[in-house]
mmCIF file of C-alpha atoms and ligand atoms in Angstrom:
data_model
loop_
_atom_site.group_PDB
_atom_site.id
_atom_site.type_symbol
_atom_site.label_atom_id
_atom_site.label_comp_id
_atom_site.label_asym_id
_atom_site.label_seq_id
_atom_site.Cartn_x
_atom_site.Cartn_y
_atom_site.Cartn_z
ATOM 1 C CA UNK A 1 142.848 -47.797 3.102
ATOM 2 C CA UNK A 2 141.285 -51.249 4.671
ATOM 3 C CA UNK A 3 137.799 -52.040 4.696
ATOM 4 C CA UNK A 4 135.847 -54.148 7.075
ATOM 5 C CA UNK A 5 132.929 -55.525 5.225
ATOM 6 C CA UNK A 6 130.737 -58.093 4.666
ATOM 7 C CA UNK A 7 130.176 -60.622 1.512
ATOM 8 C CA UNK A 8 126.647 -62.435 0.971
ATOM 9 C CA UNK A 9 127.176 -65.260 -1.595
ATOM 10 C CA UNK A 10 130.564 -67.668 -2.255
ATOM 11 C CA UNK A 11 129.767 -68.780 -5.737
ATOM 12 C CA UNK A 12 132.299 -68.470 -8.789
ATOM 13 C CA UNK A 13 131.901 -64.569 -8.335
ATOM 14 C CA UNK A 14 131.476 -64.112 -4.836
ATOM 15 C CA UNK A 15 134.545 -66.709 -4.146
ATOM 16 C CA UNK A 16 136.628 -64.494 -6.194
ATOM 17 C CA UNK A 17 135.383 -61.345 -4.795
ATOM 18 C CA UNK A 18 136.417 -62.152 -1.182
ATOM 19 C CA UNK A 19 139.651 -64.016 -2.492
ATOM 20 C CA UNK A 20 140.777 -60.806 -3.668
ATOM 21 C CA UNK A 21 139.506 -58.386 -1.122
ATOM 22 C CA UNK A 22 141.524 -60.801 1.139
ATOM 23 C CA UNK A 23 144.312 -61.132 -0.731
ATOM 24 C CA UNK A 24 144.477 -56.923 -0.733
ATOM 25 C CA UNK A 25 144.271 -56.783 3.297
ATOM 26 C CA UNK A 26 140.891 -56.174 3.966
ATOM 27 C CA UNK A 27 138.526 -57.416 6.450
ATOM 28 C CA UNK A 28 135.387 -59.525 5.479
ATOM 29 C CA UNK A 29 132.670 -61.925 7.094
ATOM 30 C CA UNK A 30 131.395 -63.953 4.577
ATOM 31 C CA UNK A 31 128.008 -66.067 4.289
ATOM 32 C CA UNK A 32 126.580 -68.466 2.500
ATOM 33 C CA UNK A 33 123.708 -70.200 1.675
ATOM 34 C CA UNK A 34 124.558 -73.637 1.963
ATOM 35 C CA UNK A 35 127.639 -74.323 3.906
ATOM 36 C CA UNK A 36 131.229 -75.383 2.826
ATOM 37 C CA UNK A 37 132.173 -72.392 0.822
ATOM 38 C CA UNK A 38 134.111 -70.429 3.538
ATOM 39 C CA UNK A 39 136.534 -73.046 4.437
ATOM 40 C CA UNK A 40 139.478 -71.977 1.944
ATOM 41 C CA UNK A 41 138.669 -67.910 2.803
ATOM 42 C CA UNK A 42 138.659 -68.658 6.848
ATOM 43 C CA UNK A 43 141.748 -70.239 6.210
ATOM 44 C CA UNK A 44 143.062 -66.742 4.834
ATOM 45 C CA UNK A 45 141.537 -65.295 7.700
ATOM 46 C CA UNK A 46 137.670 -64.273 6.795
ATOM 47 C CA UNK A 47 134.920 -64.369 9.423
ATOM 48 C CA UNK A 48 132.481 -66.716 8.857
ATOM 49 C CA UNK A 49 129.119 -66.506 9.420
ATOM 50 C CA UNK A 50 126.248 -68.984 10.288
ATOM 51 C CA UNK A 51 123.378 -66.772 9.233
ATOM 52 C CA UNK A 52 123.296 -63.790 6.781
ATOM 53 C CA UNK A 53 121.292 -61.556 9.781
ATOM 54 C CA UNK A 54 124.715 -62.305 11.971
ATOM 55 C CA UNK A 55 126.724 -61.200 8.901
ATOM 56 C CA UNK A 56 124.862 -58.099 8.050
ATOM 57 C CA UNK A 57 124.883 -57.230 11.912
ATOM 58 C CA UNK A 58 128.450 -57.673 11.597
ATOM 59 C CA UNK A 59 129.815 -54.529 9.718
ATOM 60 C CA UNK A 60 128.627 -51.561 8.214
ATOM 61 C CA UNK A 61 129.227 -52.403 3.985
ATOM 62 C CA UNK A 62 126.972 -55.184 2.736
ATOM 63 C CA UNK A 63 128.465 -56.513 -1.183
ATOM 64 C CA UNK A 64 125.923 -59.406 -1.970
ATOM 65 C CA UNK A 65 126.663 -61.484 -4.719
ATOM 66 C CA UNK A 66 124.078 -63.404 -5.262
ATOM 67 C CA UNK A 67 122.243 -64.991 -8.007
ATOM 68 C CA UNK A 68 119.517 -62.524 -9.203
ATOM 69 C CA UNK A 69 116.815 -60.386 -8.414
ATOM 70 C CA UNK A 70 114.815 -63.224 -6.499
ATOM 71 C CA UNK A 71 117.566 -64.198 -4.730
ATOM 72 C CA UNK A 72 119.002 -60.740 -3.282
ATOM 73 C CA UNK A 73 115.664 -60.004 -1.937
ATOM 74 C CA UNK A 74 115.305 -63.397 -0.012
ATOM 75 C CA UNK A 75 118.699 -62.362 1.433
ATOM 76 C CA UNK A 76 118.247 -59.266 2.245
ATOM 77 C CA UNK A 77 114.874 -58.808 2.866
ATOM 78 C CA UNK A 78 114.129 -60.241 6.429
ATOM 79 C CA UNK A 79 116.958 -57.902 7.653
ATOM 80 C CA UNK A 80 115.771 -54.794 6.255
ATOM 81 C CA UNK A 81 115.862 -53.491 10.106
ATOM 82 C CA UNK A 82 119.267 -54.411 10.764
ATOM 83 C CA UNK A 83 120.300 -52.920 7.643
ATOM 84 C CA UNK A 84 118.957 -49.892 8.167
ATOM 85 C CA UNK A 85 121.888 -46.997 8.399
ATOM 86 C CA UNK A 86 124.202 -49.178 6.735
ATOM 87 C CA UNK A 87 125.427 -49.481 3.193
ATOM 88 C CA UNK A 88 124.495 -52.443 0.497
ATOM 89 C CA UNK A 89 126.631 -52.513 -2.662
ATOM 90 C CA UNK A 90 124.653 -55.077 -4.736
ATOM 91 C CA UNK A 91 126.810 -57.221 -7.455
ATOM 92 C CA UNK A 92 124.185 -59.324 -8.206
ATOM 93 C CA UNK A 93 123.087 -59.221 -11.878
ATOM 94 C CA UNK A 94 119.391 -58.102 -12.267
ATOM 95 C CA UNK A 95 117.154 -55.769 -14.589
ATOM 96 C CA UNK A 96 117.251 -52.362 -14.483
ATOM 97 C CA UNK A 97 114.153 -51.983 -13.031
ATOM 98 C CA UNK A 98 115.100 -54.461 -10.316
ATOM 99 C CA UNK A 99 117.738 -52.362 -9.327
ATOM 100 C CA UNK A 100 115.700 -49.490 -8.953
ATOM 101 C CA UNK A 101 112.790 -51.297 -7.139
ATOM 102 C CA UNK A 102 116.135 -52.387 -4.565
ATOM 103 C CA UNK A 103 117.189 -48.577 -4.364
ATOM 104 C CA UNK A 104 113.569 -47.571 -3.765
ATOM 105 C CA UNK A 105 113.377 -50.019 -0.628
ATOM 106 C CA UNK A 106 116.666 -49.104 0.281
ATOM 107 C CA UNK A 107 115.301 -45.682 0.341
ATOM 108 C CA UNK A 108 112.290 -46.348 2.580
ATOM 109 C CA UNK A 109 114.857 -48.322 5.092
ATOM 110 C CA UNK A 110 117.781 -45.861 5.163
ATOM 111 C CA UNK A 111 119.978 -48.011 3.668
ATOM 112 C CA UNK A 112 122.760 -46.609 1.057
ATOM 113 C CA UNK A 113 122.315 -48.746 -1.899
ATOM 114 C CA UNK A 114 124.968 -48.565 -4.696
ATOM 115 C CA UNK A 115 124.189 -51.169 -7.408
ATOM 116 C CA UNK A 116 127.029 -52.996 -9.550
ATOM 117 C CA UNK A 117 127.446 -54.993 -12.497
ATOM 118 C CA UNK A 118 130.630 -57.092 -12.732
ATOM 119 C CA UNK A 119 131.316 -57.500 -16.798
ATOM 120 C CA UNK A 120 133.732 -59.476 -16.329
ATOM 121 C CA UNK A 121 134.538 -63.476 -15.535
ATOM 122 C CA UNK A 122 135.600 -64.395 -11.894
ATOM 123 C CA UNK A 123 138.926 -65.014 -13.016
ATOM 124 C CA UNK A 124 139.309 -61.908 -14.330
ATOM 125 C CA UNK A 125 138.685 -60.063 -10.363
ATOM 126 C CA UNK A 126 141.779 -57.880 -9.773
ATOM 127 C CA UNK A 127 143.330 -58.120 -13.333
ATOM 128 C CA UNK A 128 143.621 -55.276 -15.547
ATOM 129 C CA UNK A 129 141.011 -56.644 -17.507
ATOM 130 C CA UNK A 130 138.494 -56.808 -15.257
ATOM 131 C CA UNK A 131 135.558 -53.628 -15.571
ATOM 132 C CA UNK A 132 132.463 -52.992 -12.778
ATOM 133 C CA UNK A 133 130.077 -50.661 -13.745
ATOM 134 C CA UNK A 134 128.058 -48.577 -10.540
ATOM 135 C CA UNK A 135 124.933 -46.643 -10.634
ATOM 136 C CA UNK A 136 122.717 -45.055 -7.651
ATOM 137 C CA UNK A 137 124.571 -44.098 -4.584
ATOM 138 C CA UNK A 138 127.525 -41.156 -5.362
ATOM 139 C CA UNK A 139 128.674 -40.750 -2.316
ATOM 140 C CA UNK A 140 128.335 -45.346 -1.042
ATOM 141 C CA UNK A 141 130.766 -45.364 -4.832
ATOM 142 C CA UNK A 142 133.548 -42.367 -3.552
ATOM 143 C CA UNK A 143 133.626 -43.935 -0.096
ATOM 144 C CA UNK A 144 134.672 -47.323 -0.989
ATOM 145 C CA UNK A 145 135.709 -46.603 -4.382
ATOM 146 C CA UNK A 146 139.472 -47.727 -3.149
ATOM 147 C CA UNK A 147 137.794 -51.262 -2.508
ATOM 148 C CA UNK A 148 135.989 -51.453 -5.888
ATOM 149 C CA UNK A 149 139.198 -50.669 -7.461
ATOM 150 C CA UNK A 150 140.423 -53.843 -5.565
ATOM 151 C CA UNK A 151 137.948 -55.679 -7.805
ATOM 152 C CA UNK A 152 138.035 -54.193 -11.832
ATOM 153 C CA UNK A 153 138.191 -51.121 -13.034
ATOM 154 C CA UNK A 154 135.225 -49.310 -11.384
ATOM 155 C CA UNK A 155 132.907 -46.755 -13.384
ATOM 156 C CA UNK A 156 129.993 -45.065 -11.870
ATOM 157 C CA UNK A 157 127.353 -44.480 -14.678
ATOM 158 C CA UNK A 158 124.680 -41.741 -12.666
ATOM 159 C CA UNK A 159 122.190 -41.327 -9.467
ATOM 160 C CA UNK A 160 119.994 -43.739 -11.349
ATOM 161 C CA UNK A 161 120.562 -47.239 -10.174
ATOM 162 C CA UNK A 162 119.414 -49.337 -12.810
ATOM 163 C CA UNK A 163 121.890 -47.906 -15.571
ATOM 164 C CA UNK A 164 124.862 -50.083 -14.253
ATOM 165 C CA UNK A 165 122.525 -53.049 -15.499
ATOM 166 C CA UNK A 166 121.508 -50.924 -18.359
ATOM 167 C CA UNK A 167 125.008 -51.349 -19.964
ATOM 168 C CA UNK A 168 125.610 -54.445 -18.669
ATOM 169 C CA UNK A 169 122.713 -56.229 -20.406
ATOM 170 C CA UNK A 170 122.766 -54.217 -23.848
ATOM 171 C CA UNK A 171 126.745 -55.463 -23.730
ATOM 172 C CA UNK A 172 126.078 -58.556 -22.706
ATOM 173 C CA UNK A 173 122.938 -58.965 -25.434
ATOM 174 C CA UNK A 174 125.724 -57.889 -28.164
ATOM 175 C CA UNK A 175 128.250 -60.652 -26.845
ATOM 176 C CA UNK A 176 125.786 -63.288 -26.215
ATOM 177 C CA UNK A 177 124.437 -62.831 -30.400
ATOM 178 C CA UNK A 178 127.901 -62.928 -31.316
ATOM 179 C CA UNK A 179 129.141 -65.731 -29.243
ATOM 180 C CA UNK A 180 126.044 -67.471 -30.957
ATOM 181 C CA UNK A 181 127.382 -66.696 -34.593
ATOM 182 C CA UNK A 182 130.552 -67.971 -33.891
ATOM 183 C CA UNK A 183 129.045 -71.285 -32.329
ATOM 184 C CA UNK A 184 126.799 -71.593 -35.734
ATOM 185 C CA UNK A 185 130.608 -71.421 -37.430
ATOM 186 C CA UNK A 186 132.026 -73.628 -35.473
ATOM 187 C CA UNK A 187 129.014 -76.139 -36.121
ATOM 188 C CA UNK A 188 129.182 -75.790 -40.126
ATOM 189 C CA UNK A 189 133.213 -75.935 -40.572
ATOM 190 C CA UNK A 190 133.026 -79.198 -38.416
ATOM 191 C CA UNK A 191 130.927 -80.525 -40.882
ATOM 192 C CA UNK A 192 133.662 -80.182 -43.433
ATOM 193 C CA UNK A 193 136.445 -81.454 -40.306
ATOM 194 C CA UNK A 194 137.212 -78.608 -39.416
ATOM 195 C CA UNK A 195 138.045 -78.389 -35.563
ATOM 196 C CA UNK A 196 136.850 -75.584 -33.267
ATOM 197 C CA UNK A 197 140.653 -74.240 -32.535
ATOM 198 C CA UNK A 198 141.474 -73.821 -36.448
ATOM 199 C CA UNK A 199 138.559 -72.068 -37.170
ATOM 200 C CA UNK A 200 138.659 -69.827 -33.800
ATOM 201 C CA UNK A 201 141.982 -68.989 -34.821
ATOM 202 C CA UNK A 202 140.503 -67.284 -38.117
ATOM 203 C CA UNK A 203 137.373 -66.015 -36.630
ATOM 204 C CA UNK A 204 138.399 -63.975 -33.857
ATOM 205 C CA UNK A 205 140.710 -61.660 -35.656
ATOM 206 C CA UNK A 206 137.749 -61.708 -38.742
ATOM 207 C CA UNK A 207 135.259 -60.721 -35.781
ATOM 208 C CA UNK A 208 137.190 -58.257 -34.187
ATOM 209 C CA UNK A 209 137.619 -56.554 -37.403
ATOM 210 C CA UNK A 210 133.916 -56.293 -37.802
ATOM 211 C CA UNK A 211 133.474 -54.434 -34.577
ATOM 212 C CA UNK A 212 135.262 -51.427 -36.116
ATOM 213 C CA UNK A 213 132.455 -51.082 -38.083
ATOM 214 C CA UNK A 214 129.786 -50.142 -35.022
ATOM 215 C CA UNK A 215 130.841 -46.594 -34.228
ATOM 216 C CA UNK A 216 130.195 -46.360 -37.750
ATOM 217 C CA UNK A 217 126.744 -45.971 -38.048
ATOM 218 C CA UNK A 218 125.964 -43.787 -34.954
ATOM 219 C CA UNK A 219 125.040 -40.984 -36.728
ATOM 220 C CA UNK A 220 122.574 -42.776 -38.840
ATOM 221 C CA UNK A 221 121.378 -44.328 -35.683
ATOM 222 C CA UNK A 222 120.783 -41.367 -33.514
ATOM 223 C CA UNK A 223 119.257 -39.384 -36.768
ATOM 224 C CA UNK A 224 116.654 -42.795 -37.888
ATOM 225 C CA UNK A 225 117.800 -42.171 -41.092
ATOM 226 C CA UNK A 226 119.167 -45.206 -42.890
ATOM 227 C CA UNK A 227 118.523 -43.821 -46.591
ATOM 228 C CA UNK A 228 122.625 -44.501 -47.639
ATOM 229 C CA UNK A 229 122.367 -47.842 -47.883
ATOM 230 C CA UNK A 230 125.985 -49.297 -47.659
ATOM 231 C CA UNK A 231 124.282 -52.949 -47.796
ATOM 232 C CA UNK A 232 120.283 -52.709 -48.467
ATOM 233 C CA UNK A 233 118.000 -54.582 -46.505
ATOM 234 C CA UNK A 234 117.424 -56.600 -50.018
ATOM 235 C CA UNK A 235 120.973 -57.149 -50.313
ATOM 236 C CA UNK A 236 121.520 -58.845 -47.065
ATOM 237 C CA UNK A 237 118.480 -61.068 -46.796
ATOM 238 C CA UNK A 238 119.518 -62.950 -50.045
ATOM 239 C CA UNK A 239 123.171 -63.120 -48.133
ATOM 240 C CA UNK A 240 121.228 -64.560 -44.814
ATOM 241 C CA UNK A 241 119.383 -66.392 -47.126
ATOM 242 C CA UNK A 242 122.797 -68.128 -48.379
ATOM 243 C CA UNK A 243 124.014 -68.749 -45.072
ATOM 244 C CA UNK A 244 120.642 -70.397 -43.995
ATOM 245 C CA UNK A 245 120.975 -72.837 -47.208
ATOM 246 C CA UNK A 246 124.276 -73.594 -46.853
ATOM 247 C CA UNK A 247 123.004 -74.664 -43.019
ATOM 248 C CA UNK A 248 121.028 -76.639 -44.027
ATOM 249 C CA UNK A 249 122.938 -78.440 -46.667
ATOM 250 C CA UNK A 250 125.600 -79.054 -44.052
ATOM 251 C CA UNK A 251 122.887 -80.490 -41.733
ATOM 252 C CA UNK A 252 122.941 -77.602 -38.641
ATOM 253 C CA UNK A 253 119.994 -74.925 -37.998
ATOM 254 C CA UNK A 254 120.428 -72.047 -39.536
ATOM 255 C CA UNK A 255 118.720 -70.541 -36.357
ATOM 256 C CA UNK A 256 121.098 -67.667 -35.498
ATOM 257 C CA UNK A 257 120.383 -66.577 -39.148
ATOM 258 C CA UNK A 258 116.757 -66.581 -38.327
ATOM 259 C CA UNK A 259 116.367 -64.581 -35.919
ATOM 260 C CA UNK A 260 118.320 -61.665 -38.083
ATOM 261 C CA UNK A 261 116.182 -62.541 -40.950
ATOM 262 C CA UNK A 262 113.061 -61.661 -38.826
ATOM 263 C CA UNK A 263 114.207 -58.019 -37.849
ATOM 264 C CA UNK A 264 114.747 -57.339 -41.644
ATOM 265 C CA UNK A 265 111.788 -59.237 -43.006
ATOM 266 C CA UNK A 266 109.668 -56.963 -41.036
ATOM 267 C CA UNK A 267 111.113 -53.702 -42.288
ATOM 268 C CA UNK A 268 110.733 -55.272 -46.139
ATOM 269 C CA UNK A 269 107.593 -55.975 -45.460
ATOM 270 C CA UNK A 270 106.839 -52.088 -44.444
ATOM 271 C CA UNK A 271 108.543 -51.157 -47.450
ATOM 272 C CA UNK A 272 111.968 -50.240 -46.571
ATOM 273 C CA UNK A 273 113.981 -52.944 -48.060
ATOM 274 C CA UNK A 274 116.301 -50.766 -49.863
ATOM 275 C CA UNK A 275 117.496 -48.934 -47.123
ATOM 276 C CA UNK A 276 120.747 -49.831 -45.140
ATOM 277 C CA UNK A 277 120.783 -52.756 -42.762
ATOM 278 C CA UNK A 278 120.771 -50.699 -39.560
ATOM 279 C CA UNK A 279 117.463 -50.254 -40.331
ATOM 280 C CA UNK A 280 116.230 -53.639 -38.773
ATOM 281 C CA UNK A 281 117.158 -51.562 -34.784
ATOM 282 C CA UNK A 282 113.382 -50.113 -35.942
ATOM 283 C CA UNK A 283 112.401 -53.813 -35.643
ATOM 284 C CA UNK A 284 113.355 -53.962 -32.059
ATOM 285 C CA UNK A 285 112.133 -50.252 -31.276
HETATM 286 N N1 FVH B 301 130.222 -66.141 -13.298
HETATM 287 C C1 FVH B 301 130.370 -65.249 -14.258
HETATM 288 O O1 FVH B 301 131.208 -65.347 -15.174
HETATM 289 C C2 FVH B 301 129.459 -64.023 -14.309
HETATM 290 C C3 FVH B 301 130.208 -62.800 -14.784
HETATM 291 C C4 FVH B 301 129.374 -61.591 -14.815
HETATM 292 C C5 FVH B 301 128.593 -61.382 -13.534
HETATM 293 N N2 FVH B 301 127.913 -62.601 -13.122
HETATM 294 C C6 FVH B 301 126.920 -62.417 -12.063
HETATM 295 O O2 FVH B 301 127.470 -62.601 -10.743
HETATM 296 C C7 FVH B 301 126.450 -63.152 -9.891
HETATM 297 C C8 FVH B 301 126.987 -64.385 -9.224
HETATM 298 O O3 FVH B 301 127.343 -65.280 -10.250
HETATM 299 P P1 FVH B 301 128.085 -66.655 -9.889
HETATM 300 O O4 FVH B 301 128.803 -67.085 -11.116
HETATM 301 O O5 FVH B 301 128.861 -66.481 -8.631
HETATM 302 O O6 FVH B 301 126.844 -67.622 -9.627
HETATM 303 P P2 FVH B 301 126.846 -68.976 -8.774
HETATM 304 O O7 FVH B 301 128.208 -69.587 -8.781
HETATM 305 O O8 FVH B 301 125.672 -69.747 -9.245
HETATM 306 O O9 FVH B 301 126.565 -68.466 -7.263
HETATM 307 C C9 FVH B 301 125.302 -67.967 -6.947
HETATM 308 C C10 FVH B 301 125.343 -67.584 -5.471
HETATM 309 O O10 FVH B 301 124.038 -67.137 -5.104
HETATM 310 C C11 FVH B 301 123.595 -67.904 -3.988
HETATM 311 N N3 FVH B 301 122.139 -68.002 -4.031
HETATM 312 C C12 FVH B 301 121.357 -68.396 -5.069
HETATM 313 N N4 FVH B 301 120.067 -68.325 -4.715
HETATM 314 C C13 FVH B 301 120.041 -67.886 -3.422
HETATM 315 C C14 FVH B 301 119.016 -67.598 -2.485
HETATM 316 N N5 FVH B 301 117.735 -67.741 -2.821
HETATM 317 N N6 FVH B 301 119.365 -67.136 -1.268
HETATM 318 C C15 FVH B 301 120.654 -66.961 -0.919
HETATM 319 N N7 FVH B 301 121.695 -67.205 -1.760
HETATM 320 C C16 FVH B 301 121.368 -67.670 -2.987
HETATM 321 C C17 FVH B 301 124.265 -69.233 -4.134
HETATM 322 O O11 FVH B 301 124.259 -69.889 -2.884
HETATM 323 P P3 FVH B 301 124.376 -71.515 -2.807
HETATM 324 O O12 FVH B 301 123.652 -72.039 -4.024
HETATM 325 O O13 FVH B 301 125.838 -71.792 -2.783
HETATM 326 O O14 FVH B 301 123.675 -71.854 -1.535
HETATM 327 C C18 FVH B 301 125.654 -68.780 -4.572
HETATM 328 O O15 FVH B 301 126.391 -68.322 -3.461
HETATM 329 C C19 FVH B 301 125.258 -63.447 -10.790
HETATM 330 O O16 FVH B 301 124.274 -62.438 -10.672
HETATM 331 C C20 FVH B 301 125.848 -63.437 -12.174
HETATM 332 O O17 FVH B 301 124.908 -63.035 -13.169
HETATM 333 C C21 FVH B 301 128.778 -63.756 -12.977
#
């Protein structure tokens, strides 16, 4: 099934996006904000655009790719008439209130609005690996569901539009703390000459390994009760504690360790230090 569609925004992820579309025989006009980024997708035969009213005037699917919230409704906004009756799938990573705030003025305008979040890297478009999550319009997701699946592995998460960026962000807040850890790791065995690639190479497998251990506590976590303590809030803020001195001897910031140590100091200080570590989520409650 071909699509003819148009693409707002040729950066890493909007490049890749209409490389791919392309690549799988589909039809696109693509815009820009600043010229220059079309040449290599007119080349493989894309429509270009001068403005993004002539683009969205051009088809009846809208995917913008933008850069956030701000930036989606400066493109879009001025041609809320002309998009009127059409459809706007939204890539653009923003809050999950910002995607509802889109859907409600999509709403008001007649305009379809299906809202995406792309959890995966630009190189990863059209690989296996690569996962979209879609919330808010059913029926804009089943009627160009074979284009999504162009793009990643496409998963529609419910009418409301802001859960897409729901899981995207509570994902992406796990990754970015752990991609932080492992930084602090790098940054302490380098201090002993240790390069980056040798102690990657025992790290990831050592990390991966730990993230057996999250479906673990789901019980305890949906129930609030953290009473077994498999390692006490106690325990693990004289093993934080460790780390941070051992930072510091070694000359880095124990910062990544900080910011842990404040979730659990709190719940010591209300008196629950025995209890298990999965405590500290009441912290951020
Ligand atoms: N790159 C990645 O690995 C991540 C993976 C997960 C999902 N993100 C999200 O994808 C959106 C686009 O990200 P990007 O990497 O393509 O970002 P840039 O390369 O910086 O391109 C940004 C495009 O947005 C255009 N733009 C920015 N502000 C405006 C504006 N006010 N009006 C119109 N267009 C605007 C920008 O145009 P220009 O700077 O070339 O003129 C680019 O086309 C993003 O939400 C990620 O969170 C990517």
């Amino acid at each position: 099934m071909t699509f003819s569609f148009t693409l707002l925004g040729l950066g890493a992820m909007g490049g890749a996006l209409a490389a791919t579309a392309l690549d799988a025989g589909h039809v696109l006009t693509v815009w820009n904000r600043t010229p220059g980024k079309d040449t290599d997708l007119v080349d493989r035969g894309a429509q270009a655009a001068t403005s993004a009213g002539a683009a969205i005037s051009g088809a009846d699917l809208v995917v913008v790719c933008l850069f956030d919230y701000a930036s989606v409704r400066a493109a879009l906004h001025p041609h809320t008439e002309t998009l009127t009756g059409r459809t706007v799938i939204n890539l653009t990573t923003t809050t999950p209130e910002e995607a509802r705030e889109l859907a409600r003025w999509a709403r008001e305008h007649r305009i379809d609005y299906l809202d995406g979040a792309i959890m995966s890297t630009p190189r990863m478009i059209g690989t296996p690996e690569s996962v979209i999550l879609y919330s808010g319009s059913a029926p804009a997701f089943h009627a160009h569901e074979p284009l999504l699946q162009v793009w990643g592995s496409s998963t529609f998460d419910g009418d409301d539009p802001g859960m897409a960026s729901m899981w995207d962000l509570a994902m992406l807040s796990g990754m970015y703390s752990m991609f932080a850890g492992f930084l602090h790791g790098v940054a302490m065995l380098e201090t002993a000459g240790v390069g980056a690639a040798e102690y990657a190479g025992r790290a990831a497998p050592f990390l991966a390994a730990m993230t057996s251990l999250l479906g673990h506590s789901t019980e305890r976590l949906d129930a609030r009760d953290y009473s077994e303590a498999l390692q006490s809030l106690h325990w693990t803020t004289t093993q934080l504690g460790t780390i941070a001195r051992a930072s510091r001897e070694q000359g880095i910031t124990p910062a990544p360790m900080q910011m842990v140590q404040e979730l659990i100091q709190q719940q010591i200080d209300a008196g629950h230090g025995a209890e298990d570590f999965d405590r500290i989520i009441e912290s951020m409650r």
